[in-house]
mmCIF file of C-alpha atoms and ligand atoms in Angstrom:
data_model
loop_
_atom_site.group_PDB
_atom_site.id
_atom_site.type_symbol
_atom_site.label_atom_id
_atom_site.label_comp_id
_atom_site.label_asym_id
_atom_site.label_seq_id
_atom_site.Cartn_x
_atom_site.Cartn_y
_atom_site.Cartn_z
ATOM 1 C CA UNK A 194 2.378 -0.770 40.015
ATOM 2 C CA UNK A 195 3.462 1.335 37.682
ATOM 3 C CA UNK A 196 5.481 0.741 35.409
ATOM 4 C CA UNK A 197 7.743 2.244 32.391
ATOM 5 C CA UNK A 198 8.353 0.914 29.661
ATOM 6 C CA UNK A 199 10.427 3.157 26.126
ATOM 7 C CA UNK A 200 10.014 1.844 23.240
ATOM 8 C CA UNK A 201 12.029 1.320 19.535
ATOM 9 C CA UNK A 202 11.066 0.649 17.063
ATOM 10 C CA UNK A 203 13.008 0.784 13.053
ATOM 11 C CA UNK A 204 11.753 -2.138 11.105
ATOM 12 C CA UNK A 205 10.340 -0.361 7.797
ATOM 13 C CA UNK A 206 10.596 3.200 6.805
ATOM 14 C CA UNK A 207 9.714 5.465 10.524
ATOM 15 C CA UNK A 208 11.586 5.079 12.578
ATOM 16 C CA UNK A 209 9.918 6.006 16.497
ATOM 17 C CA UNK A 210 10.059 6.353 19.789
ATOM 18 C CA UNK A 211 7.584 6.052 22.252
ATOM 19 C CA UNK A 212 7.153 6.117 26.592
ATOM 20 C CA UNK A 213 3.930 3.709 27.870
ATOM 21 C CA UNK A 214 3.567 3.257 30.943
ATOM 22 C CA UNK A 215 0.643 1.043 33.232
ATOM 23 C CA UNK A 216 -0.659 1.660 36.266
ATOM 24 C CA UNK A 217 -3.925 0.460 38.378
ATOM 25 C CA UNK A 218 -6.219 3.253 36.716
ATOM 26 C CA UNK A 219 -4.424 1.482 33.155
ATOM 27 C CA UNK A 220 -2.074 2.094 29.837
ATOM 28 C CA UNK A 221 -0.622 5.345 29.506
ATOM 29 C CA UNK A 222 1.146 6.819 25.841
ATOM 30 C CA UNK A 223 3.246 9.291 27.918
ATOM 31 C CA UNK A 224 5.084 10.517 24.262
ATOM 32 C CA UNK A 225 4.795 8.796 20.820
ATOM 33 C CA UNK A 226 7.287 10.043 18.295
ATOM 34 C CA UNK A 227 7.595 8.805 14.380
ATOM 35 C CA UNK A 228 10.366 10.120 11.768
ATOM 36 C CA UNK A 229 8.567 9.151 9.287
ATOM 37 C CA UNK A 230 11.498 8.811 6.052
ATOM 38 C CA UNK A 231 8.577 9.639 3.487
ATOM 39 C CA UNK A 232 10.720 11.839 1.670
ATOM 40 C CA UNK A 233 14.128 10.188 1.871
ATOM 41 C CA UNK A 234 12.655 7.183 -1.024
ATOM 42 C CA UNK A 235 10.134 9.479 -3.079
ATOM 43 C CA UNK A 236 11.944 9.557 -5.775
ATOM 44 C CA UNK A 237 12.867 5.442 -6.099
ATOM 45 C CA UNK A 238 9.361 4.196 -6.499
ATOM 46 C CA UNK A 239 9.693 2.143 -3.233
ATOM 47 C CA UNK A 240 12.200 2.036 0.460
ATOM 48 C CA UNK A 241 15.582 1.802 -0.421
ATOM 49 C CA UNK A 242 16.643 -0.114 2.132
ATOM 50 C CA UNK A 243 20.404 0.780 2.787
ATOM 51 C CA UNK A 244 19.046 4.116 2.760
ATOM 52 C CA UNK A 245 16.470 3.464 5.592
ATOM 53 C CA UNK A 246 18.865 2.343 7.023
ATOM 54 C CA UNK A 247 20.921 4.786 7.472
ATOM 55 C CA UNK A 248 18.858 7.106 8.023
ATOM 56 C CA UNK A 249 17.928 4.777 11.420
ATOM 57 C CA UNK A 250 20.851 4.392 12.763
ATOM 58 C CA UNK A 251 21.005 8.341 12.110
ATOM 59 C CA UNK A 252 17.493 9.781 14.373
ATOM 60 C CA UNK A 253 16.929 6.020 16.134
ATOM 61 C CA UNK A 254 18.858 8.085 19.414
ATOM 62 C CA UNK A 255 17.511 11.329 18.532
ATOM 63 C CA UNK A 256 14.340 9.934 18.139
ATOM 64 C CA UNK A 257 14.866 8.755 21.659
ATOM 65 C CA UNK A 258 16.047 11.525 23.351
ATOM 66 C CA UNK A 259 12.180 13.218 21.581
ATOM 67 C CA UNK A 260 10.230 10.857 23.421
ATOM 68 C CA UNK A 261 11.847 11.062 27.017
ATOM 69 C CA UNK A 262 11.586 15.051 26.647
ATOM 70 C CA UNK A 263 7.788 14.785 25.987
ATOM 71 C CA UNK A 264 7.577 12.371 28.400
ATOM 72 C CA UNK A 265 8.710 14.962 30.798
ATOM 73 C CA UNK A 266 11.134 11.457 32.352
ATOM 74 C CA UNK A 267 14.630 10.431 31.183
ATOM 75 C CA UNK A 268 16.033 7.524 30.898
ATOM 76 C CA UNK A 269 16.493 6.382 34.792
ATOM 77 C CA UNK A 270 12.631 6.495 35.124
ATOM 78 C CA UNK A 271 11.665 3.884 33.025
ATOM 79 C CA UNK A 272 11.666 -0.376 34.012
ATOM 80 C CA UNK A 273 12.514 -1.571 30.699
ATOM 81 C CA UNK A 274 13.001 -0.452 27.117
ATOM 82 C CA UNK A 275 11.611 -2.845 24.351
ATOM 83 C CA UNK A 276 12.149 -3.244 20.730
ATOM 84 C CA UNK A 277 11.669 -4.439 17.747
ATOM 85 C CA UNK A 278 13.657 -7.696 16.945
ATOM 86 C CA UNK A 279 11.738 -8.307 12.963
ATOM 87 C CA UNK A 280 10.908 -9.068 11.224
ATOM 88 C CA UNK A 281 11.813 -6.151 8.713
ATOM 89 C CA UNK A 282 14.370 -4.514 6.717
ATOM 90 C CA UNK A 283 17.241 -6.200 8.095
ATOM 91 C CA UNK A 284 19.753 -2.924 8.178
ATOM 92 C CA UNK A 285 16.847 -0.666 10.359
ATOM 93 C CA UNK A 286 15.932 -3.601 12.864
ATOM 94 C CA UNK A 287 19.800 -4.012 13.875
ATOM 95 C CA UNK A 288 20.155 0.241 13.819
ATOM 96 C CA UNK A 289 16.503 0.082 16.731
ATOM 97 C CA UNK A 290 17.977 -2.943 17.944
ATOM 98 C CA UNK A 291 22.074 -1.828 18.892
ATOM 99 C CA UNK A 292 20.483 1.139 20.250
ATOM 100 C CA UNK A 293 18.748 -0.554 22.396
ATOM 101 C CA UNK A 294 21.648 -2.844 23.432
ATOM 102 C CA UNK A 295 23.623 0.463 23.275
ATOM 103 C CA UNK A 296 21.047 1.810 25.902
ATOM 104 C CA UNK A 297 20.625 -0.976 28.164
ATOM 105 C CA UNK A 298 24.289 -1.247 28.770
ATOM 106 C CA UNK A 299 24.761 1.588 29.782
ATOM 107 C CA UNK A 300 21.314 1.645 32.433
ATOM 108 C CA UNK A 301 21.128 -1.551 33.438
ATOM 109 C CA UNK A 302 17.436 -1.267 32.491
ATOM 110 C CA UNK A 303 16.083 -4.490 31.014
ATOM 111 C CA UNK A 304 15.762 -5.768 27.667
ATOM 112 C CA UNK A 305 13.685 -6.850 25.379
ATOM 113 C CA UNK A 306 13.450 -7.902 21.955
ATOM 114 C CA UNK A 307 9.783 -7.379 20.345
ATOM 115 C CA UNK A 308 7.986 -9.077 17.565
ATOM 116 C CA UNK A 309 6.867 -5.600 14.964
ATOM 117 C CA UNK A 310 3.664 -7.793 14.130
ATOM 118 C CA UNK A 311 2.512 -8.795 17.814
ATOM 119 C CA UNK A 312 3.057 -4.952 18.022
ATOM 120 C CA UNK A 313 0.171 -4.249 15.390
ATOM 121 C CA UNK A 314 -1.913 -7.524 16.742
ATOM 122 C CA UNK A 315 -1.853 -5.731 20.521
ATOM 123 C CA UNK A 316 -2.768 -2.915 20.114
ATOM 124 C CA UNK A 317 -6.703 -3.225 19.560
ATOM 125 C CA UNK A 318 -5.791 -4.180 23.812
ATOM 126 C CA UNK A 319 -4.007 -0.563 24.073
ATOM 127 C CA UNK A 320 -6.331 1.293 22.458
ATOM 128 C CA UNK A 321 -9.916 -0.415 23.676
ATOM 129 C CA UNK A 322 -9.023 -2.869 25.785
ATOM 130 C CA UNK A 323 -10.311 -5.758 23.406
ATOM 131 C CA UNK A 324 -10.691 -9.602 25.558
ATOM 132 C CA UNK A 325 -8.822 -12.209 23.940
ATOM 133 C CA UNK A 326 -9.754 -14.187 21.258
ATOM 134 C CA UNK A 327 -10.303 -11.352 18.946
ATOM 135 C CA UNK A 328 -9.463 -11.397 15.134
ATOM 136 C CA UNK A 329 -7.133 -9.568 13.633
ATOM 137 C CA UNK A 330 -6.737 -8.272 9.681
ATOM 138 C CA UNK A 331 -3.414 -6.637 9.335
ATOM 139 C CA UNK A 332 -2.970 -4.456 6.592
ATOM 140 C CA UNK A 333 -0.502 -2.874 5.777
ATOM 141 C CA UNK A 334 2.473 -2.003 2.972
ATOM 142 C CA UNK A 335 4.356 -4.804 4.429
ATOM 143 C CA UNK A 336 1.401 -7.214 5.763
ATOM 144 C CA UNK A 337 -1.206 -8.904 4.764
ATOM 145 C CA UNK A 338 -2.431 -11.218 7.515
ATOM 146 C CA UNK A 339 -5.754 -12.737 9.133
ATOM 147 C CA UNK A 340 -4.764 -13.565 13.052
ATOM 148 C CA UNK A 341 -6.240 -14.610 16.221
ATOM 149 C CA UNK A 342 -4.841 -13.130 18.984
ATOM 150 C CA UNK A 343 -5.286 -15.869 21.267
ATOM 151 C CA UNK A 344 -2.940 -14.177 24.326
ATOM 152 C CA UNK A 345 -0.451 -12.238 25.095
ATOM 153 C CA UNK A 346 2.485 -15.014 23.189
ATOM 154 C CA UNK A 347 -0.451 -16.833 21.210
ATOM 155 C CA UNK A 348 -1.443 -16.308 18.328
ATOM 156 C CA UNK A 349 -2.606 -18.147 15.416
ATOM 157 C CA UNK A 350 -2.568 -17.250 11.629
ATOM 158 C CA UNK A 351 -4.895 -18.301 9.267
ATOM 159 C CA UNK A 352 -4.384 -16.622 6.213
ATOM 160 C CA UNK A 353 -2.971 -13.914 4.541
ATOM 161 C CA UNK A 354 -1.538 -13.113 1.308
ATOM 162 C CA UNK A 355 0.811 -15.985 -0.367
ATOM 163 C CA UNK A 356 2.197 -12.615 -2.434
ATOM 164 C CA UNK A 357 1.640 -8.514 -2.238
ATOM 165 C CA UNK A 358 0.360 -6.961 0.614
ATOM 166 C CA UNK A 359 -1.965 -4.708 -0.198
ATOM 167 C CA UNK A 360 -0.536 -1.982 0.329
ATOM 168 C CA UNK A 361 2.577 -2.617 -2.849
ATOM 169 C CA UNK A 362 -0.802 -3.218 -4.439
ATOM 170 C CA UNK A 363 -2.302 -0.150 -3.923
ATOM 171 C CA UNK A 364 1.216 1.421 -3.921
ATOM 172 C CA UNK A 365 1.986 -0.330 -7.580
ATOM 173 C CA UNK A 366 -1.658 0.749 -8.843
ATOM 174 C CA UNK A 367 -0.240 4.152 -8.385
ATOM 175 C CA UNK A 368 2.518 4.186 -10.675
ATOM 176 C CA UNK A 369 1.270 2.159 -13.012
ATOM 177 C CA UNK A 370 -1.436 5.190 -13.854
ATOM 178 C CA UNK A 371 0.345 7.629 -12.965
ATOM 179 C CA UNK A 372 -0.502 8.784 -10.060
ATOM 180 C CA UNK A 373 1.722 9.611 -6.810
ATOM 181 C CA UNK A 374 3.290 7.391 -3.004
ATOM 182 C CA UNK A 375 2.233 6.538 -0.932
ATOM 183 C CA UNK A 376 -0.724 5.040 -3.463
ATOM 184 C CA UNK A 377 -3.506 4.176 -1.131
ATOM 185 C CA UNK A 378 -5.345 7.226 -0.899
ATOM 186 C CA UNK A 379 -4.078 8.833 -4.611
ATOM 187 C CA UNK A 380 -6.164 5.265 -5.929
ATOM 188 C CA UNK A 381 -8.315 5.802 -2.868
ATOM 189 C CA UNK A 382 -9.137 9.605 -3.595
ATOM 190 C CA UNK A 383 -8.539 8.829 -7.839
ATOM 191 C CA UNK A 384 -11.608 5.580 -7.730
ATOM 192 C CA UNK A 385 -14.449 7.853 -5.716
ATOM 193 C CA UNK A 386 -15.384 9.173 -9.241
ATOM 194 C CA UNK A 387 -14.869 5.893 -11.331
ATOM 195 C CA UNK A 388 -17.106 3.857 -12.639
ATOM 196 C CA UNK A 389 -16.300 0.296 -10.987
ATOM 197 C CA UNK A 390 -17.500 -1.573 -13.375
ATOM 198 C CA UNK A 391 -16.055 -0.753 -16.427
ATOM 199 C CA UNK A 392 -12.850 -2.949 -16.118
ATOM 200 C CA UNK A 393 -14.013 -6.086 -15.212
ATOM 201 C CA UNK A 394 -10.762 -6.998 -13.255
ATOM 202 C CA UNK A 395 -10.112 -11.009 -11.251
ATOM 203 C CA UNK A 396 -11.422 -11.322 -7.102
ATOM 204 C CA UNK A 397 -8.164 -13.762 -6.942
ATOM 205 C CA UNK A 398 -8.705 -16.702 -5.043
ATOM 206 C CA UNK A 399 -11.980 -16.308 -4.327
ATOM 207 C CA UNK A 400 -13.082 -19.681 -6.175
ATOM 208 C CA UNK A 401 -10.850 -21.415 -2.409
ATOM 209 C CA UNK A 402 -12.718 -21.373 0.473
ATOM 210 C CA UNK A 403 -9.453 -20.502 2.927
ATOM 211 C CA UNK A 404 -8.378 -17.589 3.839
ATOM 212 C CA UNK A 405 -5.208 -16.327 1.895
ATOM 213 C CA UNK A 406 -5.291 -13.908 -0.697
ATOM 214 C CA UNK A 407 -3.885 -13.038 -3.627
ATOM 215 C CA UNK A 408 -2.762 -9.518 -5.156
ATOM 216 C CA UNK A 409 -0.236 -10.269 -7.828
ATOM 217 C CA UNK A 410 -2.625 -11.427 -9.980
ATOM 218 C CA UNK A 411 -4.657 -8.102 -10.271
ATOM 219 C CA UNK A 412 -1.889 -6.104 -10.513
ATOM 220 C CA UNK A 413 -0.755 -7.797 -13.639
ATOM 221 C CA UNK A 414 -4.708 -7.520 -14.763
ATOM 222 C CA UNK A 415 -4.708 -3.684 -13.951
ATOM 223 C CA UNK A 416 -0.885 -3.589 -16.289
ATOM 224 C CA UNK A 417 -3.424 -4.908 -19.133
ATOM 225 C CA UNK A 418 -5.809 -3.368 -19.080
ATOM 226 C CA UNK A 419 -4.262 0.222 -18.706
ATOM 227 C CA UNK A 420 -2.205 -0.969 -21.482
ATOM 228 C CA UNK A 421 -5.614 -2.100 -23.635
ATOM 229 C CA UNK A 422 -6.670 1.174 -23.929
ATOM 230 C CA UNK A 423 -3.230 3.080 -24.181
ATOM 231 C CA UNK A 424 -3.144 0.751 -27.090
ATOM 232 C CA UNK A 425 -6.072 2.048 -28.524
ATOM 233 C CA UNK A 426 -6.153 5.731 -27.764
ATOM 234 C CA UNK A 427 -2.840 6.809 -27.408
ATOM 235 C CA UNK A 428 -3.658 8.190 -23.784
ATOM 236 C CA UNK A 429 -4.916 7.493 -20.860
ATOM 237 C CA UNK A 430 -7.549 10.016 -19.854
ATOM 238 C CA UNK A 431 -8.105 11.297 -16.652
ATOM 239 C CA UNK A 432 -11.593 9.445 -16.680
ATOM 240 C CA UNK A 433 -9.707 5.913 -17.783
ATOM 241 C CA UNK A 434 -7.065 6.434 -14.784
ATOM 242 C CA UNK A 435 -10.514 7.033 -11.918
ATOM 243 C CA UNK A 436 -12.055 3.837 -13.477
ATOM 244 C CA UNK A 437 -9.143 1.793 -13.438
ATOM 245 C CA UNK A 438 -8.708 3.060 -10.099
ATOM 246 C CA UNK A 439 -12.075 2.756 -9.244
ATOM 247 C CA UNK A 440 -11.319 -1.366 -10.832
ATOM 248 C CA UNK A 441 -8.712 -2.069 -8.784
ATOM 249 C CA UNK A 442 -10.569 -0.531 -5.883
ATOM 250 C CA UNK A 443 -13.269 -2.103 -5.809
ATOM 251 C CA UNK A 444 -11.667 -5.175 -6.267
ATOM 252 C CA UNK A 445 -9.502 -4.411 -3.403
ATOM 253 C CA UNK A 446 -12.634 -4.080 -1.250
ATOM 254 C CA UNK A 447 -14.497 -7.574 -2.488
ATOM 255 C CA UNK A 448 -11.367 -9.417 -1.223
ATOM 256 C CA UNK A 449 -11.318 -8.462 2.069
ATOM 257 C CA UNK A 450 -14.780 -8.438 2.521
ATOM 258 C CA UNK A 451 -15.395 -12.015 1.729
ATOM 259 C CA UNK A 452 -11.999 -12.904 2.972
ATOM 260 C CA UNK A 453 -12.566 -11.422 5.818
ATOM 261 C CA UNK A 454 -16.208 -12.967 5.848
ATOM 262 C CA UNK A 455 -13.898 -16.420 5.971
ATOM 263 C CA UNK A 456 -12.149 -15.887 8.298
ATOM 264 C CA UNK A 457 -14.596 -14.639 11.359
ATOM 265 C CA UNK A 458 -16.370 -18.413 10.454
ATOM 266 C CA UNK A 459 -13.217 -19.754 11.413
ATOM 267 C CA UNK A 460 -13.314 -17.115 14.496
ATOM 268 C CA UNK A 461 -16.329 -17.801 15.155
ATOM 269 C CA UNK A 462 -15.684 -20.987 15.956
ATOM 270 C CA UNK A 463 -13.932 -20.383 19.364
ATOM 271 C CA UNK A 464 -17.330 -18.758 20.584
ATOM 272 C CA UNK A 465 -15.133 -15.549 21.768
ATOM 273 C CA UNK A 466 -17.720 -13.823 25.081
ATOM 274 C CA UNK A 467 -17.644 -10.634 22.408
ATOM 275 C CA UNK A 468 -16.796 -11.676 18.925
ATOM 276 C CA UNK A 469 -14.411 -8.825 17.538
ATOM 277 C CA UNK A 470 -11.824 -7.698 14.878
ATOM 278 C CA UNK A 471 -10.072 -5.280 14.977
ATOM 279 C CA UNK A 472 -7.649 -4.562 11.703
ATOM 280 C CA UNK A 473 -4.284 -2.772 11.459
ATOM 281 C CA UNK A 474 -1.912 -1.738 8.624
ATOM 282 C CA UNK A 475 -2.394 1.439 6.915
ATOM 283 C CA UNK A 476 -4.590 0.282 4.779
ATOM 284 C CA UNK A 477 -7.202 0.027 7.435
ATOM 285 C CA UNK A 478 -7.020 3.731 6.269
ATOM 286 C CA UNK A 479 -9.223 2.845 3.080
ATOM 287 C CA UNK A 480 -12.735 4.257 4.103
ATOM 288 C CA UNK A 481 -14.268 2.245 0.869
ATOM 289 C CA UNK A 482 -12.749 -0.711 2.909
ATOM 290 C CA UNK A 483 -12.826 1.271 6.013
ATOM 291 C CA UNK A 484 -17.030 0.883 5.434
ATOM 292 C CA UNK A 485 -16.815 -3.268 3.673
ATOM 293 C CA UNK A 486 -15.996 -4.741 6.949
ATOM 294 C CA UNK A 487 -18.277 -2.267 9.624
ATOM 295 C CA UNK A 488 -21.131 -3.556 7.681
ATOM 296 C CA UNK A 489 -19.973 -6.992 7.261
ATOM 297 C CA UNK A 490 -19.306 -7.072 10.922
ATOM 298 C CA UNK A 491 -22.730 -5.118 11.307
ATOM 299 C CA UNK A 492 -24.688 -8.183 10.133
ATOM 300 C CA UNK A 493 -22.817 -9.700 12.175
ATOM 301 C CA UNK A 494 -23.229 -8.053 15.320
ATOM 302 C CA UNK A 495 -19.503 -8.242 15.837
ATOM 303 C CA UNK A 496 -16.906 -5.155 17.359
ATOM 304 C CA UNK A 497 -15.664 -4.101 15.124
ATOM 305 C CA UNK A 498 -12.515 -2.056 16.076
ATOM 306 C CA UNK A 499 -10.101 -0.001 14.675
ATOM 307 C CA UNK A 500 -7.112 2.392 16.296
ATOM 308 C CA UNK A 501 -6.735 5.716 15.902
ATOM 309 C CA UNK A 502 -4.540 6.668 12.321
ATOM 310 C CA UNK A 503 -1.093 6.972 13.913
ATOM 311 C CA UNK A 504 -1.063 3.668 16.055
ATOM 312 C CA UNK A 505 -2.911 2.000 13.305
ATOM 313 C CA UNK A 506 0.657 2.676 10.959
ATOM 314 C CA UNK A 507 4.609 1.704 12.196
ATOM 315 C CA UNK A 508 5.542 3.418 15.943
ATOM 316 C CA UNK A 509 6.720 2.206 18.645
ATOM 317 C CA UNK A 510 4.428 2.810 20.835
ATOM 318 C CA UNK A 511 2.827 -0.541 19.969
ATOM 319 C CA UNK A 512 6.253 -1.931 20.547
ATOM 320 C CA UNK A 513 6.365 -0.891 24.261
ATOM 321 C CA UNK A 514 2.854 -1.659 25.192
ATOM 322 C CA UNK A 515 3.942 -5.505 23.805
ATOM 323 C CA UNK A 516 6.859 -5.409 25.996
ATOM 324 C CA UNK A 517 4.390 -4.923 28.919
ATOM 325 C CA UNK A 518 4.002 -8.138 29.245
ATOM 326 C CA UNK A 519 7.317 -9.159 29.861
ATOM 327 C CA UNK A 520 8.177 -6.638 31.796
ATOM 328 C CA UNK A 521 6.035 -7.968 33.923
ATOM 329 C CA UNK A 522 6.665 -11.437 34.287
ATOM 330 C CA UNK A 523 10.395 -10.624 34.077
ATOM 331 C CA UNK A 524 10.529 -12.616 30.891
ATOM 332 C CA UNK A 525 13.994 -10.065 29.511
ATOM 333 C CA UNK A 526 16.503 -10.626 26.534
ATOM 334 C CA UNK A 527 19.323 -10.086 26.689
ATOM 335 C CA UNK A 528 22.842 -8.580 24.702
ATOM 336 C CA UNK A 529 22.927 -12.251 21.868
ATOM 337 C CA UNK A 530 19.487 -10.363 21.412
ATOM 338 C CA UNK A 531 19.706 -10.364 17.456
ATOM 339 C CA UNK A 532 17.251 -8.659 14.557
ATOM 340 C CA UNK A 533 15.682 -11.132 12.719
ATOM 341 C CA UNK A 534 14.520 -9.981 9.127
ATOM 342 C CA UNK A 535 11.427 -13.136 9.697
ATOM 343 C CA UNK A 536 9.917 -14.034 12.627
ATOM 344 C CA UNK A 537 6.693 -15.374 12.165
ATOM 345 C CA UNK A 538 3.908 -14.782 14.937
ATOM 346 C CA UNK A 539 2.928 -18.682 14.359
ATOM 347 C CA UNK A 540 5.531 -20.588 14.123
ATOM 348 C CA UNK A 541 3.370 -23.604 13.100
ATOM 349 C CA UNK A 542 1.238 -22.010 10.829
ATOM 350 C CA UNK A 543 3.522 -23.140 6.963
ATOM 351 C CA UNK A 544 5.145 -20.951 5.911
ATOM 352 C CA UNK A 545 3.984 -17.597 2.901
ATOM 353 C CA UNK A 546 5.993 -17.121 -0.260
ATOM 354 C CA UNK A 547 7.493 -13.227 -1.248
ATOM 355 C CA UNK A 548 8.963 -11.176 0.705
ATOM 356 C CA UNK A 549 7.417 -8.029 -0.405
ATOM 357 C CA UNK A 550 8.835 -4.545 -0.983
ATOM 358 C CA UNK A 551 8.612 -3.304 2.600
ATOM 359 C CA UNK A 552 10.303 -6.050 4.126
ATOM 360 C CA UNK A 553 9.693 -9.838 4.516
ATOM 361 C CA UNK A 554 5.908 -11.254 5.474
ATOM 362 C CA UNK A 555 6.222 -13.976 8.088
HETATM 363 O O1 KG4 B 247 1.110 0.128 8.327
HETATM 364 P P1 KG4 B 247 2.300 1.327 6.561
HETATM 365 O O2 KG4 B 247 2.187 2.529 7.126
HETATM 366 O O3 KG4 B 247 3.080 1.063 6.611
HETATM 367 C C1 KG4 B 247 4.142 -0.183 6.481
HETATM 368 O O4 KG4 B 247 3.719 -1.093 4.989
HETATM 369 O O5 KG4 B 247 4.211 -1.101 7.638
HETATM 370 O O6 KG4 B 247 1.436 1.364 5.628
HETATM 371 C C2 KG4 B 247 1.179 1.363 4.399
HETATM 372 C C3 KG4 B 247 1.221 1.830 3.259
HETATM 373 C C4 KG4 B 247 1.607 1.716 1.889
HETATM 374 O O7 KG4 B 247 1.211 1.032 1.072
HETATM 375 C C5 KG4 B 247 0.354 2.767 1.521
HETATM 376 O O8 KG4 B 247 -0.274 2.481 -0.342
HETATM 377 C C6 KG4 B 247 -0.740 1.821 2.062
HETATM 378 O O9 KG4 B 247 -0.867 2.118 3.687
HETATM 379 N N1 KG4 B 247 -2.484 2.898 2.224
HETATM 380 C C7 KG4 B 247 -3.621 3.406 1.556
HETATM 381 C C8 KG4 B 247 -4.429 3.583 2.201
HETATM 382 N N2 KG4 B 247 -3.205 5.064 3.456
HETATM 383 C C9 KG4 B 247 -1.941 3.868 3.224
HETATM 384 N N3 KG4 B 247 -3.948 2.269 0.925
HETATM 385 C C10 KG4 B 247 -5.028 2.582 0.494
HETATM 386 N N4 KG4 B 247 -6.238 3.203 1.145
HETATM 387 C C11 KG4 B 247 -5.516 4.476 1.601
HETATM 388 N N5 KG4 B 247 -6.135 5.508 2.389
HETATM 389 ZN ZN1 ZN B 248 3.875 -2.709 9.982
#
């Protein structure tokens, strides 16, 4: 049986729409359109929720049109509409949910509200058909958590950040060092020529045996180290900048490697048939982190899956895909579907602290 589903995503700073089709041969992304908002927020050093919400509201229907056009389909060829209903910046989530409701009301198509984090967490099944249960490390500007993905609707959070997300920490580091945004790629590049040992930056929470992480102290340590250099030399040279970036990159890589090793220990007690670690989120683009995780998995005989970057970062194909199993089982939402700023994937895990600049960490 062929099922075609339209996906809509607007929870942060990307307006996205996609069409995904499933048939006997497998699952195919027929189109995936992303309108980014980086330029709109660039002057403010972070995502401004009101600007994001307005841009989503202006662009979301156009984005849907483009996705249908690219897939060479119309709404009448679709079997359902899946939309991110949270967690995220509420104005943005509302734009998507209202658009999806309007389309559902006009066409009579079923409506499916999807958790954005489930979208990320299920992506390795879309790209690599990974078997349950697998371990997922979500690392982006707004999220940082380890999830054991047991099933389409069953996520167990075994750890995460208690303050900043890694992408957020990369972005703040870039600002402190006078590097451009988004900070991740800029810090990674600056770090390549730096000495990671010149500044002794902390590896927070490594003394704790659990899988939780903290990055705000690392950022503060970097600020102090920078101010010490400026205090004694009245300037920050390119060498200082590179060494500070390298120190930060090394600390971040060490923490993620060590905490992933712990998360793997927890996951391996389930004796999965094909042990797998998957990553998602913008920080998964970082080469030193990727290499550290690849090596860690290789030494333990664990499969490492990193979806292509366009599917690691925010997109609507993952939202459409996450709605497919609900389409199969006829489990639909109605017009009472609401947008949720916070929506933990694992309702049994203790609540996470803080809320990043890119939305709820859930
Ligand atoms: O997943 P994403 O596109 O958006 C959400 O946060 O939802 O992630 C964006 C984050 C930004 O903070 C950016 O600095 C970071 O991912 N990032 C990186 C790299 N590329 C993007 N961080 C470290 N190294 C990179 N190469
Ligand atoms: Zn995301």
